Amino acid sequence: MGILEKIGEIEREISRTQKNKATEYHLGLLKAKLAKYRAQLLEPSKSAGAKGEGFDVMKSGDARVALIGFPSVGKSTFLSLMTATASEAASYEFTTLTCIPGVIEYNGANIQLLDLPGIIEGASQGKGRGRQVIAVARTADVVIMMLDATKGDVQSVCMMLVCSVCMMLVCSVVMLVFCVQPKKGGGLSYNSMVPLTMCSEKLVQLILHEYKIFNAEVLFREDSTPDDFIDVIVGNRVYMPCLYVYNKVDQISIEEVDRLAHEPHSVVISCGMKLNLDYLLERLWEYLALICLYTKKRGERPDFSDAIIMRRGASVEHVCHRIHRTLASQFKYALVWGTSTKFDPQRVGLTHVMEHEDVIQIVKK
């Protein structure tokens, strides 16, 4: 029996099993086995084969965004509109057969946009180059899930299913809720900082034994599900921000457009009529968590023509390393103008956290 057959058998057994107190341990074991088999799908084949054309592209720019969606939802048209790259677009499916990169210039930042081939149901099992698409999407900072507004909500449910392997699409930063530290002996040590309602000590022990872990220290920092616990043990789950973009809204009613626009983490656009693209860029900038910083020399005006792009939460020390690797060791103090200071200018140290559109002047020793 192959891996796909084992996965199908486990999924059928999970669907048949009722969820109650008596079956939670059995379901936990089934989910652990399912995660193990799904992880094996992403492992490269050991048998030697002919080398094909490379799929991934070199990462460049200040951030990377991946376009994922079913065939013929408007991904290539969106890439051609937002970047200077011309991606082939046609009325038939699977026009794009490889990864096509483009660059979006916004707020002084260069954002790399990847147009990936359309994926089909079963992509997580490798159908339709699904493994390559998901592998490239895992390297992005944000995933844009392109959906066809004329096909309803069924499409968004299917998209969550096809990306169920080793990539969790979320819309906020996910903290590490567990600490699983294997050790040489001593058995299992089980502790929690909050009351647990979905995981018990027996269930945790059964899941760890499934992965041949018999000696470990387990610490729960918040109440979480067995699926989250399995993700931490496997260690290959990537939590990524996701923005759902509904294209072709010019072909549906205004009531349906209003309903889709009020869905959480969703944006409605029309590539054919170039509607709402500016708002999409604003939301994308927010999800990327980027900030623009400007430098200033002593006795001169700030240089607003060349911005330094940093991640939100960056400190003055990060700015020094971005300008030059030796600047932090020669740092004396910095003067900062902007919303991160109480008054302008404010003398700060290396630990000061910068905010969007701040101006900084660095003084060396």
Coordinates of C-alpha atoms in Angstrom, one line a residue:
M1 CA 0.0 0.0 0.0
G2 CA 1.4 3.4 -1.1
I3 CA 1.5 6.6 0.9
L4 CA -1.5 8.1 -0.9
E5 CA -3.6 5.0 -0.2
K6 CA -2.6 5.1 3.5
I7 CA -3.5 8.8 3.7
G8 CA -6.9 8.1 2.1
E9 CA -7.6 5.2 4.5
I10 CA -6.8 7.3 7.5
E11 CA -8.9 10.3 6.3
R12 CA -11.8 7.9 5.8
E13 CA -11.4 6.5 9.2
I14 CA -11.3 10.0 10.8
S15 CA -14.5 11.0 8.9
R16 CA -16.3 7.8 10.2
T17 CA -15.2 8.2 13.8
Q18 CA -17.5 10.2 16.1
K19 CA -15.8 13.0 18.1
N20 CA -16.3 12.5 21.9
K21 CA -14.4 11.9 25.0
A22 CA -14.0 8.1 24.3
T23 CA -12.5 8.6 20.9
E24 CA -10.2 11.6 21.4
Y25 CA -7.2 9.4 22.0
H26 CA -7.9 7.3 18.9
L27 CA -8.4 10.5 16.8
G28 CA -5.2 11.9 18.1
L29 CA -3.2 8.9 17.0
L30 CA -4.8 9.0 13.6
K31 CA -3.9 12.7 13.1
A32 CA -0.3 11.9 14.1
K33 CA -0.1 9.2 11.5
L34 CA -1.7 11.4 8.9
A35 CA 0.8 14.2 9.6
K36 CA 3.7 11.8 9.3
Y37 CA 2.5 10.4 5.9
R38 CA 1.8 13.9 4.6
A39 CA 5.3 15.0 5.5
Q40 CA 6.8 12.1 3.6
L41 CA 5.0 13.4 0.4
L42 CA 7.3 16.4 0.4
E43 CA 10.5 14.4 0.6
P44 CA 12.3 14.2 -2.7
S45 CA 12.3 10.8 -4.4
K46 CA 15.4 8.7 -3.9
S47 CA 15.3 7.2 -7.4
A48 CA 17.5 9.0 -9.8
G49 CA 15.6 10.7 -12.7
A50 CA 16.2 13.1 -15.5
K51 CA 16.8 16.6 -14.5
G52 CA 14.0 19.0 -15.4
E53 CA 13.8 22.8 -15.7
G54 CA 14.3 24.7 -12.5
F55 CA 11.1 25.9 -10.9
D56 CA 12.1 28.2 -8.0
V57 CA 13.6 31.6 -8.7
M58 CA 16.2 33.5 -6.8
K59 CA 14.8 35.6 -3.9
S60 CA 15.3 39.3 -4.5
G61 CA 13.9 42.7 -3.3
D62 CA 12.7 43.6 0.1
A63 CA 9.9 41.0 0.4
R64 CA 8.4 38.1 -1.6
V65 CA 4.7 37.5 -2.3
A66 CA 3.4 34.2 -3.9
L67 CA 0.3 34.1 -6.1
I68 CA -1.7 30.9 -5.6
G69 CA -5.0 30.0 -7.1
F70 CA -6.9 27.6 -9.4
P71 CA -6.3 27.9 -13.1
S72 CA -7.9 30.8 -15.0
V73 CA -8.6 33.0 -12.0
G74 CA -6.5 36.0 -13.2
K75 CA -3.1 35.5 -11.7
S76 CA -1.1 36.2 -14.9
T77 CA -3.3 39.2 -15.6
F78 CA -2.7 40.5 -12.1
L79 CA 1.1 40.1 -12.5
S80 CA 1.1 42.0 -15.8
L81 CA -0.9 44.8 -14.3
M82 CA 1.1 45.2 -11.1
T83 CA 4.6 44.7 -12.5
A84 CA 6.6 45.4 -15.7
T85 CA 6.6 41.7 -16.4
A86 CA 4.4 40.4 -19.2
S87 CA 3.0 37.0 -18.2
E88 CA 1.0 35.1 -20.9
A89 CA -2.7 35.2 -20.2
A90 CA -5.4 33.3 -22.2
S91 CA -8.9 32.0 -21.8
Y92 CA -7.8 28.4 -21.4
E93 CA -6.5 26.8 -18.3
F94 CA -2.9 26.1 -17.4
T95 CA -1.5 29.0 -19.4
T96 CA 1.3 29.4 -16.9
L97 CA 3.4 26.3 -16.5
T98 CA 6.4 27.6 -14.5
C99 CA 7.1 30.2 -11.9
I100 CA 7.2 33.7 -13.4
P101 CA 8.7 36.5 -11.2
G102 CA 7.9 40.2 -11.3
V103 CA 8.7 43.3 -9.1
I104 CA 6.1 45.6 -7.5
E105 CA 7.5 49.1 -6.7
Y106 CA 5.6 50.5 -3.8
N107 CA 6.6 53.1 -1.1
G108 CA 10.2 52.8 -2.2
A109 CA 10.2 49.0 -1.7
N110 CA 10.8 46.3 -4.3
I111 CA 8.3 43.5 -3.7
Q112 CA 9.0 40.3 -5.6
L113 CA 5.7 38.8 -6.9
L114 CA 5.7 35.2 -8.1
D115 CA 3.1 34.0 -10.5
L116 CA 2.8 30.2 -9.8
P117 CA 1.0 27.7 -12.0
G118 CA -2.6 27.0 -11.2
I119 CA -3.1 24.2 -8.7
I120 CA -5.9 21.6 -8.7
E121 CA -7.6 19.6 -6.0
G122 CA -5.1 17.0 -4.7
A123 CA -2.1 19.3 -5.2
S124 CA -0.9 18.4 -1.7
Q125 CA -0.4 14.8 -3.0
G126 CA 1.7 16.1 -5.9
K127 CA -1.0 16.4 -8.6
G128 CA -0.4 19.1 -11.2
R129 CA 3.1 20.1 -9.9
G130 CA 1.4 20.8 -6.6
R131 CA 4.5 19.9 -4.6
Q132 CA 6.6 22.4 -6.4
V133 CA 4.0 25.2 -6.1
I134 CA 3.6 24.6 -2.4
A135 CA 7.4 24.4 -1.9
V136 CA 7.9 27.8 -3.6
A137 CA 5.0 29.3 -1.7
R138 CA 6.6 28.3 1.6
T139 CA 9.5 30.6 0.9
A140 CA 7.3 33.7 0.5
D141 CA 6.6 36.3 3.2
V142 CA 2.9 36.6 2.2
V143 CA 0.6 34.4 0.2
I144 CA -2.1 36.0 -2.0
M145 CA -4.9 33.5 -2.5
M146 CA -6.4 34.5 -5.8
L147 CA -10.1 33.4 -6.1
D148 CA -12.8 33.7 -8.8
A149 CA -15.7 35.8 -7.4
T150 CA -18.1 34.1 -9.8
K151 CA -17.6 30.6 -8.3
G152 CA -18.7 31.3 -4.8
D153 CA -17.3 30.2 -1.4
V154 CA -16.7 26.5 -2.4
Q155 CA -13.4 27.6 -4.0
S156 CA -12.0 29.1 -0.8
V157 CA -12.7 25.9 1.1
C158 CA -10.9 23.8 -1.6
M159 CA -7.9 26.2 -1.5
M160 CA -7.5 25.5 2.3
L161 CA -7.6 21.7 1.5
V162 CA -5.0 21.8 -1.3
C163 CA -2.5 23.8 1.0
S164 CA -3.0 21.5 4.0
V165 CA 0.4 20.0 3.8
C166 CA 3.1 21.7 5.8
M167 CA 1.8 25.2 5.3
M168 CA -0.8 26.9 7.6
L169 CA -2.3 30.0 6.2
V170 CA -3.0 32.5 9.0
C171 CA -3.5 36.3 9.2
S172 CA -1.5 37.1 12.3
V173 CA 1.8 36.1 13.8
V174 CA 1.5 32.7 15.5
M175 CA 3.6 32.2 18.7
L176 CA 5.3 28.9 19.6
V177 CA 2.8 27.5 22.1
F178 CA 4.8 24.4 23.0
C179 CA 8.3 23.5 24.1
V180 CA 9.1 19.9 23.3
Q181 CA 12.7 19.2 24.4
P182 CA 13.9 15.6 23.9
K183 CA 16.3 14.2 26.4
K184 CA 18.3 11.0 26.9
G185 CA 16.3 9.6 29.8
G186 CA 13.9 10.2 32.6
G187 CA 10.6 9.7 30.7
L188 CA 8.1 12.4 29.9
S189 CA 7.8 15.6 31.9
Y190 CA 4.4 17.3 31.3
N191 CA 3.7 20.9 32.4
S192 CA 1.3 23.7 31.4
M193 CA 1.1 27.4 32.1
V194 CA -2.7 27.5 31.4
P195 CA -5.6 25.2 32.0
L196 CA -5.8 22.7 29.0
T197 CA -9.2 21.8 27.6
M198 CA -8.3 20.0 24.4
C199 CA -5.1 18.1 25.2
S200 CA -4.5 15.7 28.1
E201 CA -1.3 14.1 29.4
K202 CA -2.4 10.7 28.1
L203 CA -3.1 12.1 24.6
V204 CA 0.3 13.9 24.6
Q205 CA 2.1 10.7 25.6
L206 CA 0.3 8.6 22.9
I207 CA 1.2 11.2 20.2
L208 CA 4.9 11.3 21.3
H209 CA 5.1 7.5 21.3
E210 CA 3.8 7.5 17.7
Y211 CA 6.9 9.5 16.8
K212 CA 9.2 7.3 18.8
I213 CA 9.8 10.0 21.5
F214 CA 9.8 8.4 24.9
N215 CA 11.9 10.9 26.9
A216 CA 11.1 14.6 26.6
E217 CA 10.0 17.8 28.5
V218 CA 6.7 19.2 27.3
L219 CA 5.6 22.7 28.2
F220 CA 2.2 24.2 27.1
R221 CA 2.1 28.0 27.0
E222 CA -1.5 28.2 25.9
D223 CA -4.6 26.1 25.4
S224 CA -4.2 24.4 22.0
T225 CA -5.4 21.5 19.9
P226 CA -3.8 18.1 19.2
D227 CA -3.2 19.3 15.6
D228 CA -1.1 22.2 16.9
F229 CA 0.9 19.8 19.1
I230 CA 1.6 17.5 16.1
D231 CA 2.7 20.4 14.0
V232 CA 5.3 21.3 16.6
I233 CA 6.6 17.8 16.8
V234 CA 6.9 17.3 13.1
G235 CA 8.6 20.7 12.8
N236 CA 7.9 21.3 9.1
R237 CA 4.7 23.4 9.4
V238 CA 5.1 27.0 8.2
Y239 CA 2.7 29.7 9.4
M240 CA 2.2 32.3 6.8
P241 CA 0.1 35.4 6.4
C242 CA -2.5 35.1 3.7
L243 CA -4.7 37.6 1.9
Y244 CA -7.8 36.4 0.0
V245 CA -8.3 38.3 -3.3
Y246 CA -11.5 37.9 -5.1
N247 CA -11.1 38.7 -8.8
K248 CA -13.8 39.3 -11.5
V249 CA -16.1 41.2 -9.2
D250 CA -17.4 43.2 -12.2
Q251 CA -19.3 40.0 -13.2
I252 CA -21.4 39.6 -10.0
S253 CA -24.1 41.7 -8.3
I254 CA -23.3 44.6 -6.0
E255 CA -24.8 42.7 -3.0
E256 CA -22.4 39.8 -3.6
V257 CA -19.4 42.2 -3.9
D258 CA -20.4 43.9 -0.6
R259 CA -20.6 40.5 1.1
L260 CA -17.2 39.3 -0.2
A261 CA -15.6 42.7 0.7
H262 CA -16.7 42.2 4.4
E263 CA -15.2 38.7 4.7
P264 CA -12.2 38.7 7.0
H265 CA -8.8 39.2 5.4
S266 CA -10.4 39.6 1.9
V267 CA -10.1 42.1 -0.9
V268 CA -12.3 42.4 -4.0
I269 CA -10.7 43.5 -7.3
S270 CA -11.3 43.4 -11.0
C271 CA -8.2 43.0 -13.2
G272 CA -10.2 43.4 -16.3
M273 CA -11.5 46.9 -15.3
K274 CA -8.5 47.7 -13.0
L275 CA -10.7 48.2 -9.9
N276 CA -9.5 48.5 -6.3
L277 CA -5.9 47.6 -7.1
D278 CA -4.6 50.6 -5.1
Y279 CA -6.4 49.3 -1.9
L280 CA -5.0 45.9 -2.5
L281 CA -1.4 47.3 -2.5
E282 CA -2.2 49.1 0.8
R283 CA -3.4 45.8 2.4
L284 CA -0.4 43.9 1.0
W285 CA 1.9 46.5 2.5
E286 CA 0.2 46.1 5.9
Y287 CA 0.5 42.3 5.8
L288 CA 4.2 42.4 4.8
A289 CA 4.8 44.6 7.9
L290 CA 7.4 46.8 6.2
I291 CA 8.4 50.3 7.1
C292 CA 10.3 53.1 5.3
L293 CA 13.1 54.9 7.0
Y294 CA 15.0 57.9 5.8
T295 CA 18.6 59.0 6.6
K296 CA 19.9 62.5 7.3
K297 CA 23.4 63.9 7.2
R298 CA 24.5 66.5 9.7
G299 CA 23.7 70.0 8.5
E300 CA 21.7 68.7 5.5
R301 CA 18.1 68.0 4.7
P302 CA 16.8 64.3 4.9
D303 CA 17.2 62.2 1.8
F304 CA 13.6 61.3 0.9
S305 CA 14.6 59.9 -2.5
D306 CA 16.3 56.7 -1.2
A307 CA 14.4 54.9 1.6
I308 CA 15.7 52.1 3.8
I309 CA 13.1 49.3 3.9
M310 CA 13.0 47.4 7.2
R311 CA 10.6 45.1 9.0
R312 CA 8.2 46.5 11.5
G313 CA 9.8 46.4 15.0
A314 CA 13.3 47.1 13.7
S315 CA 15.6 49.0 16.1
V316 CA 18.4 51.5 15.5
E317 CA 20.9 48.6 15.7
H318 CA 19.2 46.9 12.8
V319 CA 19.3 50.1 10.8
C320 CA 23.1 50.4 11.4
H321 CA 23.7 46.8 10.2
R322 CA 21.6 47.5 7.1
I323 CA 23.7 50.6 6.2
H324 CA 27.1 49.0 7.0
R325 CA 28.2 46.0 9.0
T326 CA 30.8 48.0 11.0
L327 CA 28.6 51.0 11.8
A328 CA 27.1 49.5 15.0
S329 CA 30.5 49.1 16.6
Q330 CA 31.3 52.7 15.9
F331 CA 27.9 53.9 17.0
K332 CA 27.7 56.8 19.6
Y333 CA 24.1 58.0 19.5
A334 CA 21.4 58.7 16.9
L335 CA 18.9 61.6 16.4
V336 CA 15.4 60.5 15.3
W337 CA 12.5 62.5 13.9
G338 CA 9.1 60.9 13.6
T339 CA 6.3 59.2 15.3
S340 CA 8.5 56.9 17.4
T341 CA 9.9 59.8 19.4
K342 CA 8.3 62.0 22.1
F343 CA 9.9 65.2 20.6
D344 CA 11.9 66.0 17.5
P345 CA 14.7 65.4 17.3
Q346 CA 15.2 62.8 20.1
R347 CA 18.6 61.4 21.1
V348 CA 18.3 57.6 21.2
G349 CA 20.4 54.5 21.6
L350 CA 20.7 51.2 19.7
T351 CA 17.6 49.7 21.3
H352 CA 15.2 52.4 20.1
V353 CA 12.4 50.9 17.9
M354 CA 11.8 52.8 14.7
E355 CA 8.4 53.4 13.1
H356 CA 7.2 54.1 9.5
E357 CA 8.7 57.2 7.8
D358 CA 11.0 58.0 10.6
V359 CA 14.2 60.1 9.9
I360 CA 17.4 59.0 11.5
Q361 CA 20.8 60.7 11.8
I362 CA 23.6 58.5 13.2
V363 CA 26.6 59.9 15.0
K364 CA 29.7 57.9 15.2
K365 CA 32.4 57.8 18.0

